[in-house]
Short mmCIF file of C-alpha atoms in Angstrom, two decimals:
data_model
loop_
_atom_site.label_atom_id
_atom_site.label_comp_id
_atom_site.label_asym_id
_atom_site.label_seq_id
_atom_site.Cartn_x
_atom_site.Cartn_y
_atom_site.Cartn_z
CA MET A 29 68.06 99.53 110.48
CA ALA A 30 66.07 97.81 113.23
CA ARG A 31 68.60 98.93 115.83
CA ARG A 32 68.33 102.54 114.65
CA ARG A 33 64.54 102.56 114.61
CA ALA A 34 64.36 101.05 118.10
CA ALA A 35 66.83 103.57 119.50
CA VAL A 36 65.06 106.51 117.91
CA SER A 37 61.70 105.24 119.20
CA ARG A 38 63.05 105.15 122.75
CA ARG A 39 64.46 108.66 122.55
CA THR A 40 61.38 110.27 121.03
CA ARG A 41 59.68 110.05 124.43
CA GLY A 42 61.90 112.90 125.62
CA PRO A 43 63.56 115.92 124.05
CA ARG A 44 65.56 115.17 120.92
CA VAL A 45 69.17 116.33 121.20
CA GLY A 46 71.71 116.61 118.39
CA LEU A 47 75.38 117.48 117.97
CA ALA A 48 76.96 119.32 115.01
CA LEU A 49 80.75 119.37 114.73
CA ALA A 50 82.70 121.66 112.40
CA GLY A 51 86.14 120.96 110.97
CA GLY A 52 89.52 122.56 111.51
CA GLY A 53 92.01 119.77 110.88
CA PRO A 54 93.75 118.06 113.81
CA LEU A 55 93.43 121.33 115.77
CA GLY A 56 89.66 121.25 115.36
CA ALA A 57 89.45 117.62 116.48
CA VAL A 58 91.53 118.27 119.60
CA TYR A 59 89.46 121.33 120.52
CA GLU A 60 86.19 119.46 120.06
CA ILE A 61 87.36 116.50 122.14
CA GLY A 62 88.39 118.78 125.02
CA ALA A 63 85.14 120.74 124.84
CA LEU A 64 83.03 117.57 124.69
CA ALA A 65 84.79 116.14 127.75
CA ALA A 66 83.88 119.30 129.66
CA LEU A 67 80.29 119.18 128.42
CA GLN A 68 79.88 115.54 129.38
CA GLU A 69 81.02 116.25 132.95
CA ALA A 70 78.79 119.31 133.24
CA LEU A 71 75.72 117.46 131.91
CA PRO A 72 75.61 114.05 133.61
CA GLY A 73 71.98 113.62 132.57
CA LEU A 74 72.94 113.68 128.89
CA HIS A 75 75.04 110.96 127.30
CA PHE A 76 76.98 112.24 124.31
CA ASN A 77 77.23 108.69 122.96
CA ALA A 78 73.44 108.34 122.81
CA LEU A 79 72.16 111.51 121.19
CA ASP A 80 69.42 111.58 118.58
CA GLY A 81 71.75 112.59 115.79
CA TYR A 82 75.27 113.64 114.85
CA VAL A 83 76.53 115.59 111.88
CA GLY A 84 80.25 116.04 111.30
CA VAL A 85 82.35 117.90 108.77
CA SER A 86 86.06 117.33 108.08
CA ALA A 87 87.85 116.56 111.37
CA GLY A 88 84.49 116.86 113.11
CA ALA A 89 83.34 113.88 111.05
CA ILE A 90 85.99 111.71 112.69
CA VAL A 91 84.95 112.81 116.18
CA ALA A 92 81.27 112.33 115.36
CA ALA A 93 81.92 108.83 114.00
CA GLY A 94 83.64 107.90 117.27
CA LEU A 95 80.83 109.27 119.43
CA ALA A 96 78.14 107.51 117.40
CA ASN A 97 80.08 104.26 117.89
CA GLY A 98 80.11 104.57 121.68
CA ILE A 99 83.60 106.04 122.13
CA THR A 100 83.30 108.55 124.99
CA PRO A 101 84.91 112.01 124.93
CA ARG A 102 87.43 110.85 127.54
CA GLN A 103 88.29 107.81 125.44
CA LEU A 104 88.68 110.05 122.41
CA ALA A 105 91.09 112.19 124.41
CA SER A 106 93.10 109.10 125.28
CA ALA A 107 93.14 107.99 121.64
CA PHE A 108 93.81 111.33 119.97
CA VAL A 109 95.57 113.53 122.51
CA GLU A 110 97.60 111.71 125.16
CA PRO A 111 101.10 110.90 123.80
CA ASP A 112 101.73 107.99 126.18
CA SER A 113 98.28 106.46 126.00
CA ASP A 114 97.93 102.69 125.64
CA SER A 115 94.51 103.12 124.00
CA PRO A 116 93.86 100.54 121.25
CA ASP A 117 92.17 103.35 119.30
CA ARG A 118 95.23 105.58 118.97
CA ILE A 119 95.01 108.10 116.13
CA GLU A 120 98.26 109.96 115.60
CA PRO A 121 97.96 113.37 113.87
CA GLN A 122 100.75 112.17 111.58
CA LEU A 123 98.16 109.96 109.87
CA PHE A 124 96.79 113.16 108.32
CA PHE A 125 100.14 113.83 106.65
CA GLN A 126 101.28 110.73 104.80
CA PRO A 127 102.77 111.70 101.41
CA ALA A 128 100.48 110.95 98.46
CA TRP A 129 103.06 108.79 96.66
CA SER A 130 100.48 107.20 94.36
CA GLU A 131 99.23 110.63 93.28
CA PHE A 132 102.80 111.84 92.69
CA THR A 133 103.64 108.78 90.60
CA GLN A 134 100.53 109.02 88.41
CA ARG A 135 101.09 112.70 87.73
CA LEU A 136 104.79 112.24 87.06
CA ALA A 137 104.02 109.59 84.45
CA LYS A 138 102.14 112.26 82.47
CA LEU A 139 105.09 114.68 82.45
CA PRO A 140 106.74 113.65 79.14
CA LEU A 141 103.48 113.98 77.16
CA HIS A 142 102.50 117.34 78.64
CA ALA A 143 106.06 118.67 78.38
CA ALA A 144 106.04 117.83 74.68
CA GLN A 145 102.67 119.58 74.27
CA ALA A 146 104.03 122.69 76.00
CA ALA A 147 107.11 122.72 73.74
CA TRP A 148 104.93 122.31 70.62
CA ARG A 149 102.70 125.20 71.61
CA TYR A 150 105.68 127.45 72.24
CA ALA A 151 107.96 126.50 69.33
CA VAL A 152 105.48 125.65 66.56
CA GLN A 153 102.22 127.41 67.45
CA ARG A 154 104.13 130.50 68.67
CA ARG A 155 102.11 130.83 71.85
CA SER A 156 103.46 132.75 74.81
CA ALA A 157 105.55 130.96 77.40
CA MET A 158 102.79 131.37 79.99
CA ALA A 159 100.11 129.92 77.70
CA SER A 160 102.40 127.06 76.72
CA LEU A 161 103.15 126.15 80.32
CA GLU A 162 99.45 125.81 81.06
CA ALA A 163 99.68 122.30 79.67
CA LEU A 164 101.94 121.38 82.58
CA GLY A 165 99.21 122.23 85.11
CA GLN A 166 97.80 118.72 84.73
CA VAL A 167 101.09 117.32 85.99
CA LEU A 168 100.76 119.00 89.36
CA PRO A 169 99.39 116.65 92.06
CA ALA A 170 95.82 117.23 93.24
CA GLY A 171 97.06 117.00 96.82
CA LEU A 172 100.21 116.55 98.86
CA PHE A 173 99.03 114.04 101.46
CA SER A 174 97.15 110.79 101.17
CA SER A 175 93.95 109.94 103.06
CA ASP A 176 94.56 106.20 102.74
CA ALA A 177 96.37 105.65 106.05
CA LEU A 178 93.77 107.65 107.99
CA GLU A 179 90.88 105.80 106.33
CA GLN A 180 92.47 102.43 107.05
CA ARG A 181 93.02 103.33 110.73
CA LEU A 182 89.43 104.55 111.08
CA ARG A 183 88.19 101.35 109.48
CA GLU A 184 90.15 99.29 112.02
CA ILE A 185 88.80 101.29 114.97
CA LEU A 186 85.18 101.27 113.82
CA SER A 187 85.27 97.54 113.03
CA ARG A 188 86.00 96.48 116.61
CA PRO A 189 83.36 94.42 118.46
CA GLY A 190 80.34 96.51 119.47
CA ARG A 191 81.02 99.12 116.78
CA SER A 192 80.21 99.44 113.12
CA ASN A 193 81.69 101.02 110.03
CA ASP A 194 78.21 100.87 108.45
CA PHE A 195 75.90 103.88 108.83
CA ARG A 196 72.87 101.59 108.65
CA ALA A 197 73.94 99.46 111.61
CA LEU A 198 74.35 102.32 114.09
CA ALA A 199 71.90 102.78 116.94
CA THR A 200 71.67 106.49 116.19
CA ARG A 201 71.75 108.70 113.11
CA LEU A 202 75.18 109.81 111.91
CA VAL A 203 75.62 112.12 108.92
CA ILE A 204 79.01 113.00 107.45
CA VAL A 205 79.01 115.74 104.81
CA ALA A 206 81.47 115.85 101.90
CA THR A 207 81.47 117.98 98.76
CA GLU A 208 81.23 116.43 95.30
CA LEU A 209 84.05 118.09 93.37
CA ASP A 210 82.49 118.02 89.89
CA SER A 211 79.23 119.68 90.96
CA GLY A 212 80.09 121.54 94.17
CA ARG A 213 77.12 119.78 95.79
CA ALA A 214 77.14 118.86 99.49
CA VAL A 215 76.40 115.16 99.95
CA PRO A 216 75.15 113.93 103.37
CA PHE A 217 76.62 110.45 103.71
CA GLY A 218 74.55 108.47 106.19
CA ALA A 219 71.27 110.01 105.07
CA ASN A 220 68.76 107.92 103.13
CA GLY A 221 70.16 107.06 99.73
CA HIS A 222 73.73 107.84 100.80
CA ASP A 223 74.24 105.32 103.61
CA ALA A 224 75.88 102.40 101.77
CA VAL A 225 79.32 104.06 101.89
CA PRO A 226 81.59 102.92 104.77
CA ILE A 227 81.82 105.51 107.55
CA SER A 228 85.62 105.55 107.36
CA VAL A 229 85.55 106.38 103.64
CA ALA A 230 82.97 109.14 104.13
CA ALA A 231 85.05 110.63 106.96
CA ALA A 232 88.23 110.58 104.85
CA ALA A 233 86.37 112.29 102.00
CA SER A 234 84.92 114.94 104.31
CA ALA A 235 88.42 115.72 105.62
CA ALA A 236 90.06 115.95 102.16
CA LEU A 237 90.91 119.65 102.10
CA PRO A 238 91.65 120.63 98.46
CA GLY A 239 95.31 121.32 97.87
CA LEU A 240 96.41 119.23 100.83
CA PHE A 241 94.60 115.97 100.01
CA PRO A 242 93.59 114.50 96.64
CA PRO A 243 89.84 113.95 96.29
CA VAL A 244 88.52 110.66 97.65
CA MET A 245 86.83 108.57 94.99
CA ILE A 246 83.43 107.10 95.94
CA ASP A 247 81.44 105.19 93.30
CA GLY A 248 83.48 106.86 90.57
CA ARG A 249 82.88 110.39 91.86
CA ALA A 250 85.45 112.68 93.48
CA PHE A 251 84.72 114.10 96.94
CA VAL A 252 86.52 116.74 99.01
CA ASP A 253 86.13 118.68 102.28
CA GLY A 254 82.53 119.05 103.40
CA ALA A 255 83.20 122.56 104.74
CA LEU A 256 83.38 124.04 101.24
CA LYS A 257 79.63 124.64 101.26
CA LYS A 258 78.85 125.25 104.94
CA THR A 259 80.82 125.36 108.17
CA LEU A 260 78.50 123.18 110.27
CA HIS A 261 75.67 121.71 108.15
CA ALA A 262 73.53 121.89 111.30
CA SER A 263 70.38 122.04 109.16
CA VAL A 264 70.75 118.29 108.61
CA LEU A 265 69.72 117.74 112.24
CA LEU A 266 67.43 120.74 112.56
CA ASP A 267 65.31 119.45 109.70
CA GLN A 268 64.98 116.13 111.53
CA GLY A 269 63.19 117.87 114.39
CA VAL A 270 65.75 118.07 117.19
CA ASP A 271 64.74 120.22 120.16
CA LEU A 272 68.23 121.03 121.42
CA LEU A 273 71.35 121.28 119.28
CA PHE A 274 74.93 121.59 120.49
CA CYS A 275 77.34 123.07 117.92
CA LEU A 276 81.14 123.06 118.25
CA ASN A 277 83.49 125.10 116.08
CA ALA A 278 87.23 125.48 116.65
CA LEU A 279 88.15 128.15 114.10
CA VAL A 280 87.41 131.79 114.90
CA PRO A 281 89.21 134.94 113.68
CA PHE A 282 91.62 136.37 116.19
CA GLU A 283 91.11 139.85 117.64
CA ALA A 284 94.57 141.35 118.12
CA GLY A 285 95.89 144.57 119.60
CA LYS A 286 93.47 144.94 122.54
CA ARG A 287 93.57 144.25 126.22
CA HIS A 288 91.49 141.29 127.22
CA LYS A 289 90.50 139.38 130.30
CA PRO A 290 92.95 136.76 131.58
CA GLN A 291 92.88 133.45 129.76
CA ILE A 292 93.65 129.87 130.61
CA ASN A 293 96.68 129.73 128.35
CA HIS A 294 99.31 128.38 130.75
CA GLY A 295 101.50 131.40 129.99
CA HIS A 296 102.81 130.02 126.68
CA ALA A 297 101.14 132.30 124.15
CA PRO A 298 102.81 135.70 123.60
CA PRO A 299 100.79 138.84 122.89
CA ILE A 300 100.12 139.72 119.25
CA PRO A 301 99.91 143.49 118.65
CA GLN A 302 99.33 143.15 114.86
CA LEU A 303 98.80 139.97 112.88
CA VAL A 304 100.78 141.21 109.88
CA GLU A 305 103.91 140.84 112.01
CA GLY A 306 103.41 137.07 111.86
CA GLY A 307 103.96 136.97 108.13
CA LEU A 308 102.13 134.96 105.48
CA PRO A 309 101.14 131.93 107.61
CA VAL A 310 99.42 134.10 110.22
CA VAL A 311 97.75 136.32 107.60
CA MET A 312 96.45 133.28 105.70
CA SER A 313 95.23 131.66 108.92
CA GLN A 314 93.29 134.78 109.84
CA ALA A 315 91.79 135.03 106.35
CA PHE A 316 90.68 131.38 106.40
CA ARG A 317 89.22 131.66 109.89
CA SER A 318 87.35 134.84 108.98
CA LEU A 319 85.83 133.18 105.92
CA ILE A 320 84.78 130.08 107.88
CA HIS A 321 83.33 132.07 110.77
CA SER A 322 81.41 134.58 108.64
CA ARG A 323 79.54 131.68 107.05
CA LEU A 324 78.88 130.22 110.49
CA GLU A 325 77.43 133.50 111.78
CA LEU A 326 75.21 133.78 108.71
CA GLY A 327 74.05 130.20 109.18
CA MET A 328 73.23 130.72 112.85
CA LYS A 329 71.05 133.72 112.04
CA GLY A 330 69.26 131.65 109.41
CA TYR A 331 68.67 128.81 111.86
CA GLU A 332 67.07 131.23 114.34
CA SER A 333 64.57 132.24 111.67
CA SER A 334 63.93 128.82 110.13
CA HIS A 335 63.80 126.86 113.41
CA PRO A 336 62.68 129.33 116.09
CA GLY A 337 61.59 126.62 118.51
CA VAL A 338 65.00 124.94 118.73
CA ASP A 339 67.55 125.86 121.40
CA ILE A 340 71.04 126.05 119.88
CA VAL A 341 74.14 126.11 122.09
CA LEU A 342 77.26 127.16 120.17
CA LEU A 343 80.64 126.58 121.79
CA GLU A 344 83.83 127.95 120.24
CA PRO A 345 87.03 129.71 121.36
CA GLU A 346 86.93 133.37 122.32
CA GLN A 347 88.16 135.67 119.55
CA HIS A 348 91.04 136.86 121.74
CA ASP A 349 92.17 133.29 122.52
CA ARG A 350 95.87 133.40 121.65
CA GLU A 351 96.40 129.79 122.67
CA MET A 352 94.03 128.45 120.03
CA PHE A 353 95.19 130.85 117.32
CA LEU A 354 98.92 130.18 117.71
CA ALA A 355 98.77 126.46 118.47
CA ASN A 356 101.03 124.15 116.48
CA ILE A 357 98.91 121.04 116.60
CA PHE A 358 101.65 118.85 115.15
CA SER A 359 103.68 119.21 118.33
CA VAL A 360 102.80 116.47 120.84
CA SER A 361 103.24 118.80 123.79
CA GLN A 362 101.04 121.47 122.24
CA ARG A 363 98.42 118.92 121.30
CA VAL A 364 98.07 118.00 124.96
CA ARG A 365 98.05 121.65 126.00
CA VAL A 366 95.40 122.64 123.45
CA ALA A 367 93.13 119.80 124.57
CA GLU A 368 93.46 120.86 128.20
CA HIS A 369 92.93 124.47 127.20
CA ALA A 370 89.75 123.58 125.31
CA TYR A 371 88.52 121.57 128.28
CA GLN A 372 89.19 124.34 130.81
CA SER A 373 87.99 127.21 128.61
CA THR A 374 84.71 125.36 127.94
CA ARG A 375 84.25 124.84 131.68
CA ARG A 376 84.95 128.52 132.18
CA ARG A 377 82.41 129.46 129.49
CA LEU A 378 79.76 127.29 131.16
CA ARG A 379 80.48 128.85 134.55
CA SER A 380 80.46 132.44 133.32
CA GLN A 381 77.13 131.96 131.52
CA ARG A 382 75.64 129.31 133.76
CA SER A 383 72.36 131.11 134.44
CA HIS A 384 71.62 131.68 130.76
CA ILE A 385 72.71 128.18 129.71
CA ALA A 386 70.93 126.51 132.65
CA GLU A 387 67.71 128.26 131.72
CA ARG A 388 67.85 126.95 128.16
CA LEU A 389 68.79 123.43 129.25
CA SER A 390 66.03 123.29 131.84
CA ARG A 391 63.46 123.55 129.04
CA HIS A 392 64.64 120.10 127.99
CA GLY A 393 64.85 118.54 131.42
CA LEU A 394 68.62 118.94 131.70
CA GLN A 395 70.60 120.41 134.58
CA LEU A 396 74.17 121.58 134.95
CA ASP A 397 76.29 119.81 137.53
CA HIS A 398 77.44 122.92 139.42
CA ALA A 399 79.66 120.94 141.76
CA ALA A 400 81.56 119.49 138.80
CA LEU A 401 81.85 122.91 137.13
CA ASP A 402 83.17 124.54 140.32
CA ASP A 403 85.62 121.74 141.16
CA PRO A 404 89.07 123.37 140.80
CA HIS A 405 90.88 120.03 140.61
CA ARG A 406 89.26 118.68 137.44
CA VAL A 407 91.60 118.29 134.47
CA LEU A 408 91.61 116.47 131.16
CA VAL A 409 95.28 115.62 130.65
CA ALA A 410 97.35 118.43 132.18
CA PRO A 411 98.32 119.08 135.84
CA PRO A 412 95.92 121.26 137.87
CA VAL A 413 96.30 125.03 137.87
CA ARG A 414 97.29 126.78 141.08
CA ARG A 415 94.49 127.22 143.62
CA ALA A 416 94.99 131.00 143.83
CA GLN A 417 94.64 131.38 140.06
CA ASP A 418 91.49 129.31 140.06
CA THR A 419 89.96 131.38 142.85
CA VAL A 420 90.41 134.55 140.81
CA ARG A 421 88.88 132.91 137.76
CA ARG A 422 85.89 131.62 139.66
CA LEU A 423 85.26 135.10 141.02
CA GLU A 424 85.41 136.51 137.51
CA ASP A 425 83.04 133.78 136.29
CA ALA A 426 80.51 134.68 138.98
CA LEU A 427 80.69 138.35 137.99
CA ASN A 428 80.19 137.46 134.31
CA ASP A 429 77.19 135.33 135.20
CA LEU A 430 75.69 138.19 137.24
CA GLU A 431 76.24 140.53 134.33
CA GLN A 432 74.36 138.16 132.01
CA ILE A 433 71.42 138.05 134.42
CA LEU A 434 71.26 141.85 134.66
CA LEU A 435 71.46 142.27 130.91
CA ARG A 436 68.58 139.83 130.35
CA ARG A 437 66.51 141.77 132.86
CA GLY A 438 67.24 145.02 131.06
CA VAL A 439 69.48 146.43 133.80
CA ALA A 440 72.74 147.95 132.67
CA ALA A 441 75.61 146.28 134.47
CA GLN A 442 77.97 148.64 136.23
CA PRO A 443 81.55 148.57 134.88
CA ARG A 444 83.86 146.51 136.98
#
């Protein structure tokens, strides 16, 4: 606790800066790592390992735990993204998908009893087949994949020298939100009264998406994905009095069937005229993203009203970003490509809105590194794009930035 109080005391002399990370599974983690690497390069005066507070949900909880423990965005990329990395902190996405054998075994052991109950209801009590089969619902596993391997790996990483798996020992405030299953209540692990739980356990609970992962038991209570209540839980940091808050969200609904500006998608993502053509997986993905994002938009409007003096910078994919929507994050090659795409698209976003973003950052004594943003050779993990392509993109970024300036001054931009 002494370390945390001393660190907070030092930072209170300047603007207080926080970071809120949403979920999104392995895809969300990869996007956030790429975006954070771009942000760190563009803001050399701000260290994303020494902010005044972090709040993470689901996969964002894992990224936030790493940052709060001094693992830089570039080191996270090496650990989570690069397939040939020799990083001692390697986290393979396969850790998210270890079969829940213990859950299967426990449920299977209940099958004879519940099968007999179903037969009794049908044959003796003359209930309908559907009503009788309801007894078998308790035999179905509460999740398909176990969180145990992921939690154990996180515990190993956070227990290395100079790091801590204890919220109370960190030099900065870290909050990981999970949802208590029996009450539907969001619990902020790391906050006062909820900071005795190991960080790795809290992160595993926050990432336990119902249906995919069984609830994580903490002190006899069952916890699941923290995104069930809110997408970001940014209010955790806003209520602590931060002056500037960066928010990252990977999941946005896709806008299909229209012509859009060129994207940094390496030419791999085909056009999508109508999402229904993609079948059930694409339809369900769009529905889930729409639900998540509608709550985020509602929350952002609420934050503007409840905390009008705070500057909030939200970074997320464009709604016509085919690369992010179609990505198969379980492919090693696509994992690398998505991280590079997130890195380059965030740099592009910062360039195209640099005047607006620079104005907001300047209120907190921060400046964009324009030379780093305009450097065409900067990459995260992929080879550089062709110089001619980058020249066209930089021209488009300058035009977008000019358009933003004109709009803020009340001058209608002429169509290009």
